[in-house]
Coordinates of C-alpha atoms in Angstrom, one line a residue:
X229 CA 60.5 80.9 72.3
X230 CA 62.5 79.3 75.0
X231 CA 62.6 81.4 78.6
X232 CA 66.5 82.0 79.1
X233 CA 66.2 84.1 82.2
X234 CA 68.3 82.6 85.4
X235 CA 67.4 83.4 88.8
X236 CA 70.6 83.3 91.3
X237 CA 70.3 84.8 94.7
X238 CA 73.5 86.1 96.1
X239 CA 74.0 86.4 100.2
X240 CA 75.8 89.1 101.8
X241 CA 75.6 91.4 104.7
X242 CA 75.2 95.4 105.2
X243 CA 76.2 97.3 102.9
X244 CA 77.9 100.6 104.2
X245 CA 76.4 103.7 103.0
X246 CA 72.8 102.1 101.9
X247 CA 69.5 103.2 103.3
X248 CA 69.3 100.5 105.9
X249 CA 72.9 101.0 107.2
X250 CA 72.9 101.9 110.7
X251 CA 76.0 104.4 110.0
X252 CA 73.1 107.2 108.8
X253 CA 71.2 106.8 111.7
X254 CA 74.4 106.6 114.4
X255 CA 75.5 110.0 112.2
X256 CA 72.1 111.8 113.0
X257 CA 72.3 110.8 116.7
X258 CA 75.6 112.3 117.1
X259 CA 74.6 115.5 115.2
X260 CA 71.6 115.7 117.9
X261 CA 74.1 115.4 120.6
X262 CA 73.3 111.7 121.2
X263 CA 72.9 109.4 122.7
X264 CA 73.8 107.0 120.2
X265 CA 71.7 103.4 120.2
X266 CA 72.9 100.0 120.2
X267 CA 70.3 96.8 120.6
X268 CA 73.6 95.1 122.4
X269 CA 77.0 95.4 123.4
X270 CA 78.0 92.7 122.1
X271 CA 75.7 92.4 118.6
X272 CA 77.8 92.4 115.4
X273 CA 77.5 92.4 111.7
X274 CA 79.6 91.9 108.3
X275 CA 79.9 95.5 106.2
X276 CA 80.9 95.7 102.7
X277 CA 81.0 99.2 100.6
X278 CA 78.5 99.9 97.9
X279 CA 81.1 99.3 95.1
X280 CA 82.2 96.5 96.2
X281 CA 78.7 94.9 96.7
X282 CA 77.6 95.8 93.1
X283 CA 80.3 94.6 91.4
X284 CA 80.2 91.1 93.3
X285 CA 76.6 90.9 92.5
X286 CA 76.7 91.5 89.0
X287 CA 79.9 88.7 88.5
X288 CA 77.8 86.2 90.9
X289 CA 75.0 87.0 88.3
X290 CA 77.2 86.2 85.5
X291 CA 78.5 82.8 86.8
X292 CA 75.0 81.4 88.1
X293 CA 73.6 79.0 85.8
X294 CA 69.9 79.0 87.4
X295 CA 69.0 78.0 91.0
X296 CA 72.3 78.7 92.1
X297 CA 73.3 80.7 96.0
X298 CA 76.1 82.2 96.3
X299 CA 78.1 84.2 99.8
X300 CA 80.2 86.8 99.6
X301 CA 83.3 87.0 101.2
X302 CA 82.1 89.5 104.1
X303 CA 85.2 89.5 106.0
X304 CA 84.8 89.4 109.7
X305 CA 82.3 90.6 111.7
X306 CA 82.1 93.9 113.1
X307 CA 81.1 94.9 116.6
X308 CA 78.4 98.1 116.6
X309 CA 79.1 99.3 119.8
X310 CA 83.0 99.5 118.7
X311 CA 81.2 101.0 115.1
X312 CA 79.6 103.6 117.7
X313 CA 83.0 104.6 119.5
X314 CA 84.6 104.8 116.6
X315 CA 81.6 107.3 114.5
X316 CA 81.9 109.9 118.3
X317 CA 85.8 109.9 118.0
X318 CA 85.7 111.0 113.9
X319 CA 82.9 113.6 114.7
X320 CA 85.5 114.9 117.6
X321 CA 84.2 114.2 120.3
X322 CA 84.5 111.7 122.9
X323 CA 82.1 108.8 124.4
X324 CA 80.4 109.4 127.6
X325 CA 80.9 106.4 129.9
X326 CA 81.1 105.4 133.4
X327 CA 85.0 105.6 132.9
X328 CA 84.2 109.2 131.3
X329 CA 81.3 110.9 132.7
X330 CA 82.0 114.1 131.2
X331 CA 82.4 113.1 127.5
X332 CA 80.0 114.2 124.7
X333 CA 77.9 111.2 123.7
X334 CA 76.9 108.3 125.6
X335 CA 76.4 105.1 124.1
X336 CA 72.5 103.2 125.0
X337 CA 72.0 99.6 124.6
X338 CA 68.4 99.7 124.1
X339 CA 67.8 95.5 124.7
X340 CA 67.1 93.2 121.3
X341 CA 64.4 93.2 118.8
X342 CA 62.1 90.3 119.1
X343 CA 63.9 87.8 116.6
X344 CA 67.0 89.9 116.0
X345 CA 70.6 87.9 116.6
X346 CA 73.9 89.1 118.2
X347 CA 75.5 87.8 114.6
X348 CA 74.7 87.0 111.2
X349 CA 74.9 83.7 109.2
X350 CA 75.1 84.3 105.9
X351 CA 74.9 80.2 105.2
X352 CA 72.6 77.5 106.3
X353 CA 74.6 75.1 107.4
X354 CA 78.5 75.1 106.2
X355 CA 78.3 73.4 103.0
X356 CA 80.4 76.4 100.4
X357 CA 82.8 75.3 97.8
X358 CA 84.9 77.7 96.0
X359 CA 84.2 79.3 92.8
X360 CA 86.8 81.1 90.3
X361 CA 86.5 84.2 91.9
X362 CA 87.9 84.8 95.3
X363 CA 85.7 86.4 96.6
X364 CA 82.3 84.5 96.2
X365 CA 81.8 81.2 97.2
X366 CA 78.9 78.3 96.0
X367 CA 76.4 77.5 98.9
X368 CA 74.8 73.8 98.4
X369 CA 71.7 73.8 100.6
X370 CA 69.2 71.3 100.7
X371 CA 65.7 72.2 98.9
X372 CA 62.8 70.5 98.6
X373 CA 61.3 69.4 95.2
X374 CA 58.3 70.8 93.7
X375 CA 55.7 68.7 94.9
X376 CA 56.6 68.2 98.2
X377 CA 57.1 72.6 98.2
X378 CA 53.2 72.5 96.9
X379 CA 52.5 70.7 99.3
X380 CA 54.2 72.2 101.9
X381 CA 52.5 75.7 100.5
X382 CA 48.6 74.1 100.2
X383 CA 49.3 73.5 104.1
X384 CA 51.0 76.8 104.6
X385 CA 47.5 78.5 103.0
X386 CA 45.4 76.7 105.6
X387 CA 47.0 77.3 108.8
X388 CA 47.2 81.3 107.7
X389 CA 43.7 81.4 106.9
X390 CA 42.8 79.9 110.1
X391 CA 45.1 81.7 112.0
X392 CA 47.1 78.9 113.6
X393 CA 50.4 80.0 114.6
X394 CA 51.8 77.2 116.6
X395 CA 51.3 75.3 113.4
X396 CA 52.6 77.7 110.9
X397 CA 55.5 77.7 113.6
X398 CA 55.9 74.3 113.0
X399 CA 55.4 74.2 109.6
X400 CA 58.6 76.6 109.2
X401 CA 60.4 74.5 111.5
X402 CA 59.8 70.9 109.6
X403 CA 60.9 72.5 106.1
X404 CA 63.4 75.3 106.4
X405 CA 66.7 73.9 107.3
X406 CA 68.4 75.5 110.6
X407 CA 65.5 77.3 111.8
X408 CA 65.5 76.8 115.4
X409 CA 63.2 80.0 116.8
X410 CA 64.3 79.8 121.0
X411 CA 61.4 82.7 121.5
X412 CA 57.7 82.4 122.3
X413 CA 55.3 83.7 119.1
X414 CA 55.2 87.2 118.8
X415 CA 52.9 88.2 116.0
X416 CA 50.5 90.8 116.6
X417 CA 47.5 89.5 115.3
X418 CA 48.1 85.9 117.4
X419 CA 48.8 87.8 120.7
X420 CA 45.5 89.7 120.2
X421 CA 43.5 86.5 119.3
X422 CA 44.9 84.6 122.3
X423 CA 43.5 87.8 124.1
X424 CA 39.9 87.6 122.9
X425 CA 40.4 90.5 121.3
X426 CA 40.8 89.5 117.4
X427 CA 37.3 88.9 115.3
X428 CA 38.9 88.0 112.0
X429 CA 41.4 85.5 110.3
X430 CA 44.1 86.7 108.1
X431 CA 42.1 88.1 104.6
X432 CA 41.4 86.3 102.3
X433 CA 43.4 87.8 99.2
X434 CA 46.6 87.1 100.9
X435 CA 45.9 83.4 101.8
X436 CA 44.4 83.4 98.1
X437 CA 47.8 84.1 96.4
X438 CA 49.0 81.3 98.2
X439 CA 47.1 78.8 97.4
X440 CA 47.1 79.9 94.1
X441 CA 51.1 80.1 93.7
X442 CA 50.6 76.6 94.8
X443 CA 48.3 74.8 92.7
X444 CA 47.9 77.1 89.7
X445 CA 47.5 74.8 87.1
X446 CA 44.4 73.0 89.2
X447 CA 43.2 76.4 89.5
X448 CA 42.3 75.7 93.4
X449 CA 39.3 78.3 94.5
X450 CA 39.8 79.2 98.4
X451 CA 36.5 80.3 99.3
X452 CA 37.8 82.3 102.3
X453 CA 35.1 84.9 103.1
X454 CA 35.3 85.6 106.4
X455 CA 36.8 89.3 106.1
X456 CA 34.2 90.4 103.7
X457 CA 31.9 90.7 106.2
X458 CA 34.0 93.2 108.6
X459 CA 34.5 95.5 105.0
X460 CA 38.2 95.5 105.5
X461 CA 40.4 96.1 102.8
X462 CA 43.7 93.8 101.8
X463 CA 45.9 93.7 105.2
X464 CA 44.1 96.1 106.8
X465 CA 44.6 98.9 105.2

């Protein structure tokens, strides 16, 4: 029997309301009396409502015909600190500034998250055509074909199970369009081998499934051992 599923992925931003929203979290600082964090005064995002999200979903779902990314029509971007202000002034009370010293809740920009951005992009690149609904547009990115993914995946394998960042690093930056990382390598494991103080390479089970997701029908065998020996269990747990 023929395998009709479809696989579409669909872009969008936060979705208001959700358990990753920051609105929960702003709502729960306020109640505490503040104060209410911000990575960045100047750090925005795209917000959509939970309705709204599900229901563009599902019709993106319905129009993909396999392989397919589409963006949803976020509106502009929103800024978090305004987000902030706006959350105090609809709980009643006011935001404690340098203009206001004696308001209720002060607003702390805390500094960014390693790899976090001041804005979203919802595309790589700004390739979109139109599709019949308003509100969801067609991506056309570039991809690589299967061998040359493979490929890309067997090499992938290697430099995880010997630990090499600075090539895995460069691996990501060779095949993924539009990344362009501007920050030094921050992964824990890296900083503490570049410290002396990591014994083992990434375990083997996890560089396992990718070597096997990329060359399953030659039914590769990775022969990485080198955690066995410590007794650690998958990812160190």
């Amino acid at each position: 029997m023929r395998n009709r599923t479809r696989f579409t992925m669909v872009r969008f931003g936060n979705v208001l309301g959700s358990s990753g929203c920051v609105i929960p979290l702003f709502k729960k600082q306020i109640r505490a009396g503040g104060p209410v964090t911000v990575t960045h005064r100047n750090i925005t995002r795209y917000f959509m409502t939970i309705p709204e999200a599900a229901q563009l979903v599902i019709q993106a779902g319905a129009m993909g015909e396999g392989g397919d990314v589409y963006v949803l029509d976020m509106g502009e971007q929103i800024k978090i600190a305004q987000l902030a202000e706006k959350m105090i002034s609809l709980s009643g009370l006011s935001v404690r500034s340098d203009d206001n010293p004696d308001g209720d809740i002060a607003i702390e920009f805390t500094g960014l998250r390693p790899g976090e951005e001041l804005y979203e992009e919802l595309l790589i690149g700004g390739n979109v055509t139109a599709t019949e609904h308003p509100m969801i547009m067609r991506a056309n990115e570039t991809r690589l074909d299967w061998e040359a993914l493979k490929a890309a995946l067997f090499e992938l394998a290697v430099a995880v199970k010997d630990d090499n960042h600075p090539r895995i690093s460069a691996l990501f930056k060779s095949l993924v369009d539009g990344y362009t990382p501007d920050k030094e390598i921050v992964d824990w494991i890296y900083r503490q081998h570049a410290n002396g103080r990591h014994e083992s390479a990434a375990h083997p089970d996890a560089v396992a499934v990718v070597f096997q997701s990329a060359y399953d029908d030659e039914a590769v065998d990775v022969g990485v051992k080198r955690h066995e020996a410590w007794g650690q269990t998958p990812y160190g747990v």
